XYZ file of C-alpha atoms in Angstrom:
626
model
C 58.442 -115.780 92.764
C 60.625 -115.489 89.947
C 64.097 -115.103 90.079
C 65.786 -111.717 89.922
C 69.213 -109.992 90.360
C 70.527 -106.443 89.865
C 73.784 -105.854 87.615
C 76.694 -105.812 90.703
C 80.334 -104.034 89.462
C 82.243 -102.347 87.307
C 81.115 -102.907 83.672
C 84.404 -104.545 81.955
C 84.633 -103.636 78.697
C 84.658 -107.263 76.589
C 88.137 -107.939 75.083
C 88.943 -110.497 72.636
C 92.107 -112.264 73.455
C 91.135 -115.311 70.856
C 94.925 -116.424 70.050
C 96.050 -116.443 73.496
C 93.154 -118.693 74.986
C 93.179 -121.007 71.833
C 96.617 -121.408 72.873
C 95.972 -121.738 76.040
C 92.908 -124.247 74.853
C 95.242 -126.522 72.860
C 97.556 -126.407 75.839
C 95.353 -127.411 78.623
C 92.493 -129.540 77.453
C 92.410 -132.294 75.525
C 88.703 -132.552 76.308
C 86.967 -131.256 73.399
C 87.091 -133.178 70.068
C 87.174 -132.109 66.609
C 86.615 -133.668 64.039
C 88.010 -132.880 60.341
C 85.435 -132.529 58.148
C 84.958 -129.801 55.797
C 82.792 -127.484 57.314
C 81.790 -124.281 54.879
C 83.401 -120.836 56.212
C 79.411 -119.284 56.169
C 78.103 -122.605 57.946
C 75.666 -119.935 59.776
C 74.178 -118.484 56.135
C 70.567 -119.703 54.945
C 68.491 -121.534 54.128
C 68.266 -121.727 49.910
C 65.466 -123.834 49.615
C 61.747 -122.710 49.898
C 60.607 -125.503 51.827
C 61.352 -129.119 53.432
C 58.790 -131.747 53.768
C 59.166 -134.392 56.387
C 57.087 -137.245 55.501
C 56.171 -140.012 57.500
C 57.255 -143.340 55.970
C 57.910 -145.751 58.992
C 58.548 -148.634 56.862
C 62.340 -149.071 56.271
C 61.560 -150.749 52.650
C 59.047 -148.048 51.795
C 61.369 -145.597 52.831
C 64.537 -147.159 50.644
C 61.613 -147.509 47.792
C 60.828 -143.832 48.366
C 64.421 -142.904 47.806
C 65.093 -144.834 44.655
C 61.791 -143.477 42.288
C 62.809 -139.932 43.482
C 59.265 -139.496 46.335
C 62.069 -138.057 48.781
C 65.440 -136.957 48.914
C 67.335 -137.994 51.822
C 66.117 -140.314 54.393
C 66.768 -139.166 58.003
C 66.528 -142.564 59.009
C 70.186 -145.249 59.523
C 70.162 -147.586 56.474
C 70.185 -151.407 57.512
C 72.970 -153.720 56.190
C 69.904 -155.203 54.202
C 69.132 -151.696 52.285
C 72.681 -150.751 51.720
C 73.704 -152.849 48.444
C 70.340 -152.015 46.881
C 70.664 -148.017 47.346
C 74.404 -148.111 46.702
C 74.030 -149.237 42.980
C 72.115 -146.156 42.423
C 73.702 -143.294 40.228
C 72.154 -140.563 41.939
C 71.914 -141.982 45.533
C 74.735 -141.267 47.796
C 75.433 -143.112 51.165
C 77.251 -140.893 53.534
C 78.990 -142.847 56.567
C 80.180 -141.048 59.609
C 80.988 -142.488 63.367
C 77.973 -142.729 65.504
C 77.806 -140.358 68.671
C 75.515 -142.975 70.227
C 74.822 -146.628 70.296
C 72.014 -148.838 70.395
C 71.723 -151.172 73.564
C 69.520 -152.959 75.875
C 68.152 -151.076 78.719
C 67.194 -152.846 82.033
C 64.918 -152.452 84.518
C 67.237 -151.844 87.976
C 63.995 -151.478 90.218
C 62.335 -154.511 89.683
C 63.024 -158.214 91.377
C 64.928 -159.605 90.587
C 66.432 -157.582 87.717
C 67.843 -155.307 90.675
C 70.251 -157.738 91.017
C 73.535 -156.508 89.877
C 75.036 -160.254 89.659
C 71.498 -161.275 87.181
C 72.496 -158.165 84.943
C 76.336 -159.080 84.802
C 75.649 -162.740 83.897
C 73.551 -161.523 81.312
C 76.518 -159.021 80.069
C 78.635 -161.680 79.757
C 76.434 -164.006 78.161
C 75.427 -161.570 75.781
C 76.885 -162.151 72.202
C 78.130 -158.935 70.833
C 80.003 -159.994 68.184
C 76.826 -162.113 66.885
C 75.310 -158.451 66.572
C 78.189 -157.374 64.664
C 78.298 -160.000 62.186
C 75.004 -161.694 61.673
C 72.665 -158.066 62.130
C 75.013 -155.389 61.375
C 76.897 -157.214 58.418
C 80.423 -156.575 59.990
C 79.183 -152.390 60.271
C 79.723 -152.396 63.764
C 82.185 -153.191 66.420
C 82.082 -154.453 70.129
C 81.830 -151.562 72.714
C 80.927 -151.559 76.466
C 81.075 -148.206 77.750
C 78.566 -145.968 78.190
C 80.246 -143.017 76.433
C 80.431 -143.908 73.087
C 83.893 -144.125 71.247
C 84.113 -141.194 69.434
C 83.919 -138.635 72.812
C 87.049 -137.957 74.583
C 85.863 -139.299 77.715
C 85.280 -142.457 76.796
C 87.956 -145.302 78.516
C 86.860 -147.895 76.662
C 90.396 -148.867 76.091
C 91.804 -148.639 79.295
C 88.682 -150.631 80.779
C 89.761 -154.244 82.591
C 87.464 -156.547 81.221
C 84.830 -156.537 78.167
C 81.941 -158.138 77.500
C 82.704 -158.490 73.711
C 81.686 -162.142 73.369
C 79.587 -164.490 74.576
C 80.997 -166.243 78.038
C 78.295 -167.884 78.980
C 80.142 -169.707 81.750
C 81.153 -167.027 83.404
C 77.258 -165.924 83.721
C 76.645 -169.073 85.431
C 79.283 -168.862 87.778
C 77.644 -165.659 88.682
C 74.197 -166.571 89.277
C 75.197 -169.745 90.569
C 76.914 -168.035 93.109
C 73.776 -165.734 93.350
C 71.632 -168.121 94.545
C 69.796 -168.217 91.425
C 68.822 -171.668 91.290
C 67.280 -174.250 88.408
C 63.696 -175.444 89.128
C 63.984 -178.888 88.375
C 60.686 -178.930 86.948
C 60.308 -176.135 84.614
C 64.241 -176.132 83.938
C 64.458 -172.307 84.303
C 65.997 -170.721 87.099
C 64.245 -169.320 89.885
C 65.136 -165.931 91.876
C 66.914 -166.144 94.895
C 64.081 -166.099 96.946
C 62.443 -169.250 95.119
C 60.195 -166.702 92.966
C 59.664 -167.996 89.425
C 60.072 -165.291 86.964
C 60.903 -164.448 83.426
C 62.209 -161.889 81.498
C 60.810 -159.804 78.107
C 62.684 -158.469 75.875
C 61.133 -155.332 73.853
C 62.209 -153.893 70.895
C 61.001 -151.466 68.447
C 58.458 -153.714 65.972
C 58.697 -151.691 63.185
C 62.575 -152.661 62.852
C 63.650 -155.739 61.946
C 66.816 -156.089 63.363
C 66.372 -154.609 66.303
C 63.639 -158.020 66.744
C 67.217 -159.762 65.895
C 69.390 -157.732 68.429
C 66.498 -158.680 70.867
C 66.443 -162.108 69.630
C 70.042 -162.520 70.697
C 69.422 -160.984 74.003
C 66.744 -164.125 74.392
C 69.558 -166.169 73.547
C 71.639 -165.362 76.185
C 69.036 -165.211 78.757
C 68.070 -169.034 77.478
C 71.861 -170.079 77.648
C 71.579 -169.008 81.623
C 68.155 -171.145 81.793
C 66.292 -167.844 82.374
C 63.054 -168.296 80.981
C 62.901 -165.456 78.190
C 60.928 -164.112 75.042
C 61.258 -160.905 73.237
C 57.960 -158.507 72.008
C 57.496 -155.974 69.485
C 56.569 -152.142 70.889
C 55.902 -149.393 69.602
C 58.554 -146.779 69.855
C 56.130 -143.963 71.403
C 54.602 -146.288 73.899
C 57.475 -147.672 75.712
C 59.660 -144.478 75.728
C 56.336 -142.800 77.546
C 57.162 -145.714 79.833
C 60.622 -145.089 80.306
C 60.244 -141.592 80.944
C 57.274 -142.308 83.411
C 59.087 -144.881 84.948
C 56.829 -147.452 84.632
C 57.084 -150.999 84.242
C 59.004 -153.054 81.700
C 61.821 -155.695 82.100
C 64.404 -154.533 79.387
C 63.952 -152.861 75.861
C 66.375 -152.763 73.377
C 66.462 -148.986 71.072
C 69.398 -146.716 70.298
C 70.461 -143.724 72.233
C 72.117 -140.664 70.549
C 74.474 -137.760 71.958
C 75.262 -134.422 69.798
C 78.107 -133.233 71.446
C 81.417 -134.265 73.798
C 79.614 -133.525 77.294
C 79.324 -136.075 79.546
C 77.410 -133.960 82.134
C 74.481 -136.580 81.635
C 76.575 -139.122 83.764
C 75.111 -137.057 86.861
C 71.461 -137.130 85.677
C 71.071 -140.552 83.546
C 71.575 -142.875 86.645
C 71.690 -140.821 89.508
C 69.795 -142.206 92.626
C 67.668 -139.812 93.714
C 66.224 -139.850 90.100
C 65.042 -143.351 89.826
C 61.600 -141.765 90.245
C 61.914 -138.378 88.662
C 59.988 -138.404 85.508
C 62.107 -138.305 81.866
C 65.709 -138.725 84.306
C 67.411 -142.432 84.649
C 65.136 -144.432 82.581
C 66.520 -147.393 84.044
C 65.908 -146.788 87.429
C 69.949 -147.258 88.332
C 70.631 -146.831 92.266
C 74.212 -146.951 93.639
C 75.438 -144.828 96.436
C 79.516 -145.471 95.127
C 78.677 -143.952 91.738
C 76.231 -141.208 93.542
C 79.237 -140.208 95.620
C 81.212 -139.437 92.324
C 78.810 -136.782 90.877
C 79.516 -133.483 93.030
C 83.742 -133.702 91.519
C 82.311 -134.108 88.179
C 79.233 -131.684 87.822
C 80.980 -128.782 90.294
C 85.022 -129.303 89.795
C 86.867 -126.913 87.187
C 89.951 -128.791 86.952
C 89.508 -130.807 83.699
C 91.436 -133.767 85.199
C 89.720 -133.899 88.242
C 85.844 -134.282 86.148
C 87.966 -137.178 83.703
C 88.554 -138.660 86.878
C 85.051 -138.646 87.764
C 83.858 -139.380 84.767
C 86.195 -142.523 84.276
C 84.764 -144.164 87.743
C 81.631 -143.444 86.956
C 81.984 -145.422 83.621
C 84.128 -148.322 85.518
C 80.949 -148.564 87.805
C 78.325 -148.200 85.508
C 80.312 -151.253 83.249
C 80.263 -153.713 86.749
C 76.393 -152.742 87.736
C 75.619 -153.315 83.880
C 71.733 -150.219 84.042
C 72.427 -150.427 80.370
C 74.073 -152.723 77.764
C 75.644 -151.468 74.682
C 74.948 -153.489 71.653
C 74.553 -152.193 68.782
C 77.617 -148.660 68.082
C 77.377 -149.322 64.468
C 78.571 -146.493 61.941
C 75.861 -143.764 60.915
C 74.797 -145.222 57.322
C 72.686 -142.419 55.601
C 71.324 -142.231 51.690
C 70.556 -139.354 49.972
C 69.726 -138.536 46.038
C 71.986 -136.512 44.594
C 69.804 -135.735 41.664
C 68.383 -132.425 42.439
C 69.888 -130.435 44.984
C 73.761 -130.329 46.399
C 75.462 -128.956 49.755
C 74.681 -131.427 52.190
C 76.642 -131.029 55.054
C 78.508 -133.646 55.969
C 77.587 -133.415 60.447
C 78.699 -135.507 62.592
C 76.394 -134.482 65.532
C 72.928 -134.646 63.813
C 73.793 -136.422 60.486
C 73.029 -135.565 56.789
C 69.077 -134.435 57.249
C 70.604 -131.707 59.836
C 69.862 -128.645 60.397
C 72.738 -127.463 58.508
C 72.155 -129.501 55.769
C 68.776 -128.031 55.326
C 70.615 -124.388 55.710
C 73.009 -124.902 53.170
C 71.251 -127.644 50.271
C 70.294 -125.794 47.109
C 69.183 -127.041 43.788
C 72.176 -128.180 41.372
C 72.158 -125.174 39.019
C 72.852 -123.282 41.892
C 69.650 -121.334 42.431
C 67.866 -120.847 45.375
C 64.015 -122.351 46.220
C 62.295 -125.635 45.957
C 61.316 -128.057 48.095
C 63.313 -131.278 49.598
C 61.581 -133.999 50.989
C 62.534 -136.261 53.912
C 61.585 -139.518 55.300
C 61.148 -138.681 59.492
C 59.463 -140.926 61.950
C 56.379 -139.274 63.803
C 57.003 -136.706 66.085
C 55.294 -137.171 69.310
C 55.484 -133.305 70.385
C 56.100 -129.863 68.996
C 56.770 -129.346 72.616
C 59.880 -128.175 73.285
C 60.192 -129.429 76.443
C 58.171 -133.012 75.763
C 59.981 -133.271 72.184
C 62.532 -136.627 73.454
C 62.527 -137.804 70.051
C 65.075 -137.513 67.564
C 61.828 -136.790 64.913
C 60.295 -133.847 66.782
C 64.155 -132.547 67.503
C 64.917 -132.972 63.771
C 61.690 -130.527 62.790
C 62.030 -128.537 66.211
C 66.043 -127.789 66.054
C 64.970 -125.956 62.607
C 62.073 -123.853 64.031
C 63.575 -122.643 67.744
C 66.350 -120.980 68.920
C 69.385 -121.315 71.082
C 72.122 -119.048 72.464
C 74.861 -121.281 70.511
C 74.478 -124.287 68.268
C 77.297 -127.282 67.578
C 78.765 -127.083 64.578
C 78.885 -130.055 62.099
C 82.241 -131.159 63.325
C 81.219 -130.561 67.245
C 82.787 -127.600 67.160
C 80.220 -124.686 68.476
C 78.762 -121.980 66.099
C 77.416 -118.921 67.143
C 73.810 -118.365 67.213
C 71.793 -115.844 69.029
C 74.958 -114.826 70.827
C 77.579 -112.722 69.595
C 79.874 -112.425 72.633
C 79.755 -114.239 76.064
C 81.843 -112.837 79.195
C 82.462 -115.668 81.575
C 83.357 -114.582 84.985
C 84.115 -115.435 88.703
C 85.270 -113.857 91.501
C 88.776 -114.201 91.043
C 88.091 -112.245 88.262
C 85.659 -109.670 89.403
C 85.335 -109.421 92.799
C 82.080 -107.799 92.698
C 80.664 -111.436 91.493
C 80.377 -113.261 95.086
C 82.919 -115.982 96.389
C 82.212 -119.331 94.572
C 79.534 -118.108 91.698
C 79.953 -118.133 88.055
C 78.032 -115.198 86.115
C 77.480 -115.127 82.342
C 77.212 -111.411 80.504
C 76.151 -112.493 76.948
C 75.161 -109.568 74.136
C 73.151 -111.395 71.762
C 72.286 -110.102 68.003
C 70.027 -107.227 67.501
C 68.106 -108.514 64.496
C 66.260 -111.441 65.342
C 62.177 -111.446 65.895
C 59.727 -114.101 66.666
C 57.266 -115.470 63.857
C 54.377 -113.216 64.912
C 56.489 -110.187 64.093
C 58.140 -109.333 67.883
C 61.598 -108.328 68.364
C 63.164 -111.098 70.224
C 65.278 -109.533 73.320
C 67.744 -110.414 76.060
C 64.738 -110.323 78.084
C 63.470 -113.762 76.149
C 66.362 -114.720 76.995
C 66.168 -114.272 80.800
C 63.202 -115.132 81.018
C 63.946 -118.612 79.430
C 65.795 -119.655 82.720
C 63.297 -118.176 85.121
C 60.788 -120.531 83.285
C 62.667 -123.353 83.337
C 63.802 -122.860 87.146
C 60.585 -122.036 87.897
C 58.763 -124.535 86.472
C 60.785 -127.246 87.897
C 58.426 -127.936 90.840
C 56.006 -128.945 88.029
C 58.298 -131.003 86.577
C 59.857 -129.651 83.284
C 62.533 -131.855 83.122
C 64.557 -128.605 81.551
C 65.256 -127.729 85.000
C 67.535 -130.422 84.867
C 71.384 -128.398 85.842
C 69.442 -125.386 86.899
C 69.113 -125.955 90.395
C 72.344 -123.667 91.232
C 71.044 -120.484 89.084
C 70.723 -117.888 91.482
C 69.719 -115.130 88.948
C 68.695 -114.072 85.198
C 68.313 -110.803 84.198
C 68.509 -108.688 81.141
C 69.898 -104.710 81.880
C 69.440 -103.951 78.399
C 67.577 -105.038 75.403
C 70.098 -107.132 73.759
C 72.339 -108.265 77.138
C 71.346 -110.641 79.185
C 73.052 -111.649 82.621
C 73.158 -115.264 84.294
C 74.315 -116.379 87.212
C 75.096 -119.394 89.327
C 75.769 -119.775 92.982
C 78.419 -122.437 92.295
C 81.734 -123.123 89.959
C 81.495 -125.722 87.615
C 83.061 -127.789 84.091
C 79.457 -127.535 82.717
C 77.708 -124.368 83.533
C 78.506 -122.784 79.916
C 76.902 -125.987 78.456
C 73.894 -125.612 80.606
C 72.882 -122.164 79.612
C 74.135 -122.427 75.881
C 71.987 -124.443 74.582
C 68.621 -124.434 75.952
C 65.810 -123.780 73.324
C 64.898 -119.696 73.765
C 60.728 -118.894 74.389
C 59.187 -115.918 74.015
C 58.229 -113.923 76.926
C 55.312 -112.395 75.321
C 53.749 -116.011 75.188
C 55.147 -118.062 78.246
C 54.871 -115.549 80.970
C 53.055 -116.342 84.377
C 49.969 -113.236 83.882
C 49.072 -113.472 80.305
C 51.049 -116.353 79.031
C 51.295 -120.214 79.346
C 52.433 -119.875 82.807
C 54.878 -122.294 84.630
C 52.438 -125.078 85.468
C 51.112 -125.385 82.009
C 54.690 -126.089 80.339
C 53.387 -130.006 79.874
C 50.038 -129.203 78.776
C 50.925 -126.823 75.919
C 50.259 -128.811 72.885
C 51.062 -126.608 69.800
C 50.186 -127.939 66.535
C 48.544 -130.816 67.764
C 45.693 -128.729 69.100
C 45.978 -125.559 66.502
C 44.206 -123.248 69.354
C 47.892 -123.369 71.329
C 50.107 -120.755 70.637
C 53.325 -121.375 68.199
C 55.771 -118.556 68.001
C 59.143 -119.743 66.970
C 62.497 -118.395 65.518
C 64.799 -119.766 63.344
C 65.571 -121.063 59.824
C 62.268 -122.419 59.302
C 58.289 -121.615 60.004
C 56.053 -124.479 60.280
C 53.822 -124.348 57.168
C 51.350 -127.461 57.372
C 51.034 -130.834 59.021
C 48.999 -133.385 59.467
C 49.212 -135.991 61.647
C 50.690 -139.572 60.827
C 51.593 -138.073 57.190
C 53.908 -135.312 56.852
C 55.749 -132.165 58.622
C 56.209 -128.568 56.143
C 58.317 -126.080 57.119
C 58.971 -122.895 54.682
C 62.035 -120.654 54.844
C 61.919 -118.156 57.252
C 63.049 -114.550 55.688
C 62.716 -112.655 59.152
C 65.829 -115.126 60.266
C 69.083 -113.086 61.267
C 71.332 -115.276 59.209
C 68.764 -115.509 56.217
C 71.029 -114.645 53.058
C 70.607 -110.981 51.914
C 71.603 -112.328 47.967
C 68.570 -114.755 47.939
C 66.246 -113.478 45.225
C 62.606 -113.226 45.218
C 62.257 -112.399 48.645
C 60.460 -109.310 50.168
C 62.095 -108.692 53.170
C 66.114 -109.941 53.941
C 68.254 -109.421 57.289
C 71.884 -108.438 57.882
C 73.480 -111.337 59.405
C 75.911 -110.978 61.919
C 79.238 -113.208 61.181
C 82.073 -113.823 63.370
C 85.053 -111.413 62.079
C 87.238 -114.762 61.529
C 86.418 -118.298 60.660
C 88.771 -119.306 63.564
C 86.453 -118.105 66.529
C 85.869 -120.875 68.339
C 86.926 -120.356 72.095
C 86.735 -123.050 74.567
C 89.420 -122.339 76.897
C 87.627 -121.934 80.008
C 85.924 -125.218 80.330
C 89.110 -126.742 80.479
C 89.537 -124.966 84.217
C 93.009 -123.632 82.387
C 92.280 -119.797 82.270
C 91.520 -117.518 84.982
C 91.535 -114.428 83.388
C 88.180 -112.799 82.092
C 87.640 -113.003 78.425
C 85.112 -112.557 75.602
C 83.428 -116.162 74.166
C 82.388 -115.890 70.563
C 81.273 -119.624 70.988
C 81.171 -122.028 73.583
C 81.115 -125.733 74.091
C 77.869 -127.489 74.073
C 75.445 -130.451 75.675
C 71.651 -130.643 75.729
C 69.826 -129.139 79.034
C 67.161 -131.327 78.557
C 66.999 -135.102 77.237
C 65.722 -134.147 73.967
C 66.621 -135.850 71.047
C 68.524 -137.757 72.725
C 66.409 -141.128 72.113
C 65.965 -143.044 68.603
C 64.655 -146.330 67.480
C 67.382 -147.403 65.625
């Protein structure tokens, strides 16, 4: 049965008190962080260009190649230390560098013996050379980082941590497994598991990328320097991230994880216990009933202090158990010609191929059309719910859409929404005793690709799917277990609600990719069970009705990815010629309409949300190769 509600209470009328909760924002959290970049006033406005072509060029030299005779315009892909002093003597190639929101690292198998020792995986921490990384792979573009929050989110105590495992102490790893039990064979000369078990470890790392082989390399290294027998192997990217998110069986694998936002909500899904068996949740297979007993204070407390504090244990826990080692936080390196077309937005959450970048690039002489070309990796899905990939997110983000997007300098944007009422019972005490419910009006001009008007009611019924579906296992589900109901009273307002209080709930509802009701529904539609087996483009007979930007054109598998401007889109700009049919797009009044105030727990007054703060329901795009 699907989930249902009726519309309880007085309606408020919405009231914008923006100045007062900024204020009251600046005053009380210092959990969001922005970052100054310069971000164009009509950020929302596009796209210019006719059409972008992701091709797939795997190869990094082929790709660099494919960059310097003018076969593509940006590459989508990190540049290696190796590429950078070729590309960078190029007139009309830029290089754009920007922090990373992620890191690359070496993930470990927790589950299997005797890798579920927490002592093996500290020795290896500590013998584990990160500064080697830094200066003989990464060419000095990198630095030495340990927690599992990268550096550039507010959450992140990196600094205030007690011990690193910055350099190579090799001694110290021996101490440990000494002490362990882990003891030498005296004929092989490797060490044996505590339980006399001979055993070795394998390294994997993506083949196609050379110094991840190095990263892993080192990793081999260290393992050798404890006389653990070792050796690393080649993968490809596809097959061992279906193992990770199938939890199946590998010892560690080195690849690069990326975040889009500040939320560190994931800290309660990534290695929670009673997900070491959940498919596409805790990869690593992390079980610890300490860090478990943190995750109700951060998911469900509104008190912004009270979640740092949970999130800061959490981190301190996760740094002494060791799931996951960061390696690799290098700086985003990113080439581009410069030749043909101009606007790329500089965005620190999804890089220079973003989707912004795509909205806003034009030709040079300022006129709109043509097409851009971009070197992607192969996505593995057009499903939204199966696309983990930062490839099928980069083509996917452009095609779909969401209540809210981030911004380019992690600040939110509006998107489908236009105002968002955030409410409790302190506020309205119609809205029951611990529940959170969400009134958001979305715009009134936006329509699906096959011509539909898309409604509040897509809306709604986007989290009746997802909760509904979680028994089949759409990992989307994921943060949806306390929605109690989703509803839309009119066309264009939707109503959600939760049966608990939490830091995160705007995040979980903002965000989520929007489906069409017309084509998902349980009578006529894909129904719940068949979210996994829906396998659009890929098999052309699926249903593929999006919204956004972009349409998908053409594509062809293991060679390229079109998508065309989309005219029908609500922000589409009505001064682009040639076109036969434009839309009004709906702008915030002021270019200072971000509100965040009530996820810092600060504000207990009702108020109107032009914007909101943001994290990814699901685990896509979260996971990259470099």
């Amino acid at each position: 049965m699907g989930l249902t509600g009726r519309q309880t209470g007085c309606n408020r009328q919405l009231v914008s008190i923006i100045t007062v909760i900024i204020i009251l924002f600046m005053t009380f959290s210092p959990a969001f962080n922005v970052i100054a970049i310069d971000t164009p006033s009509d950020i929302n406005i596009g796209p210019y260009v006719d059409k972008v072509v992701f091709k797939v060029i795997e190869d990094d030299d082929l790709r660099a190649l494919a960059l310097q005779t003018g076969t593509i315009d940006m590459d989508a892909s990190y540049l290696r230390p190796s590429q950078l002093q070729i590309l960078a003597g190029n007139p009309d190639i830029s290089i754009l560098s920007t922090p990373r929101n992620g890191y690359g690292h070496i993930t470990i198998n927790c589950r299997d013996y005797p890798l579920n020792i927490s002592a093996f995986r500290r020795a290896f921490a500590y013998a584990f050379d990160k500064t080697r990384v830094t200066i003989e792979v990464m060419e000095g573009n990198s630095h030495e980082h340990d927690s599992l929050v990268p550096l550039v989110s507010n959450w992140c105590i990196e600094e205030i941590m007690p011990y690193h495992y910055y350099i190579a102490e090799v001694a110290k790893g021996v101490q440990i497994l000494n002490e362990a039990n882990f003891t030498i064979d005296s004929i092989t000369g490797f060490r044996s598991a505590p339980d006399g078990s001979s055993f070795n470890v394998i390294i994997e790392y993506p083949s196609v990328l050379q110094e991840a082989g190095m990263i892993a390399q080192i990793g081999v290294d260290a393992l050798l320097a404890l006389d653990v027998n070792a050796e690393i192997r080649g993968s490809a990217f596809s097959e061992y991230i279906s193992r990770l998110d199938n939890h199946g069986d590998y010892d560690m694998i080195y690849y690069a994880y990326n975040f889009h936002d500040d939320d560190v909500d994931w800290l309660a899904y990534q290695y929670w216990s009673e997900y070491a068996n959940t498919p596409y949740q805790n990869p690593t297979n992390f079980k610890n009933s300490t860090y478990d007993s943190w995750r109700n204070q951060l998911l469900y407390n509104t008190s912004y202090d009270a979640v740092y504090e949970a999130a800061s244990e959490m981190q301190m826990i996760l740094q002494y158990n060791v799931p996951r080692l960061v390696v690799n936080p290098a700086d985003i390196l990113q080439a581009y010609r410069t030749d043909k077309f101009t606007g790329c937005v500089e965005d620190h959450g999804r890089y220079i191929a973003g989707t912004y970048t795509l909205r806003k690039i034009h030709k040079i002489d300022g006129t709109p059309g043509g097409s851009v070309s971009i070197a992607l990796g192969e996505p593995e899905s057009f499903n939204v719910f199966l696309g983990s990939s930062v490839y099928a997110s980069a083509i996917l983000t452009n095609l779909w859409p969401r209540l809210y997007l981030i911004g380019p300098d992690l600040t939110p944007q509006p998107y489908l929404a236009e105002h968002l009422l955030k409410e409790t019972h302190s506020e309205n005490p119609a809205i029951q005793e611990g529940h959170t419910r969400f009134t958001i009006d979305i715009v009134q001009n936006a329509t699906w690709s096959d011509g539909t008007p898309l409604t509040a009611e897509d809306v709604a019924m986007t989290f009746n799917y997802c909760f509904e579906s979680a028994i089949y296992g759409n990992p989307v589900a994921t943060g949806l277990r306390d929605l109690v109901a989703a509803y839309a009273p009119t066309s264009f307002r939707a109503i959600i609600q939760f049966s608990t209080e939490s830091y995160w709930h705007f995040s979980t509802i903002a965000f989520n990719y929007i489906i069409p009701k017309h084509v998902f529904n349980e009578v006529n539609g894909i129904g719940f069970s068949e979210w996994n087996k829906w396998n659009p483009v890929f098999n052309p007979v699926e249903p593929y009705v999006t919204a956004g930007p972009f349409k998908l054109t053409d594509f062809e598998v293991g060679e390229f990815s079109e998508i065309s401007a989309n005219p029908s889109f609500w922000f589409f700009p009505k001064e682009r010629p040639n076109t036969t049919e434009t839309s009004s797009p709906t702008i915030p009044s002021s270019t200072f309409d971000f509100v965040l105030a009530f996820a810092a727990g600060g504000v207990s007054a009702a108020f109107t949300i032009l914007v909101g703060r943001f994290t990814l329901l699901n685990q896509s795009d979260r996971h990259s190769d470099a």
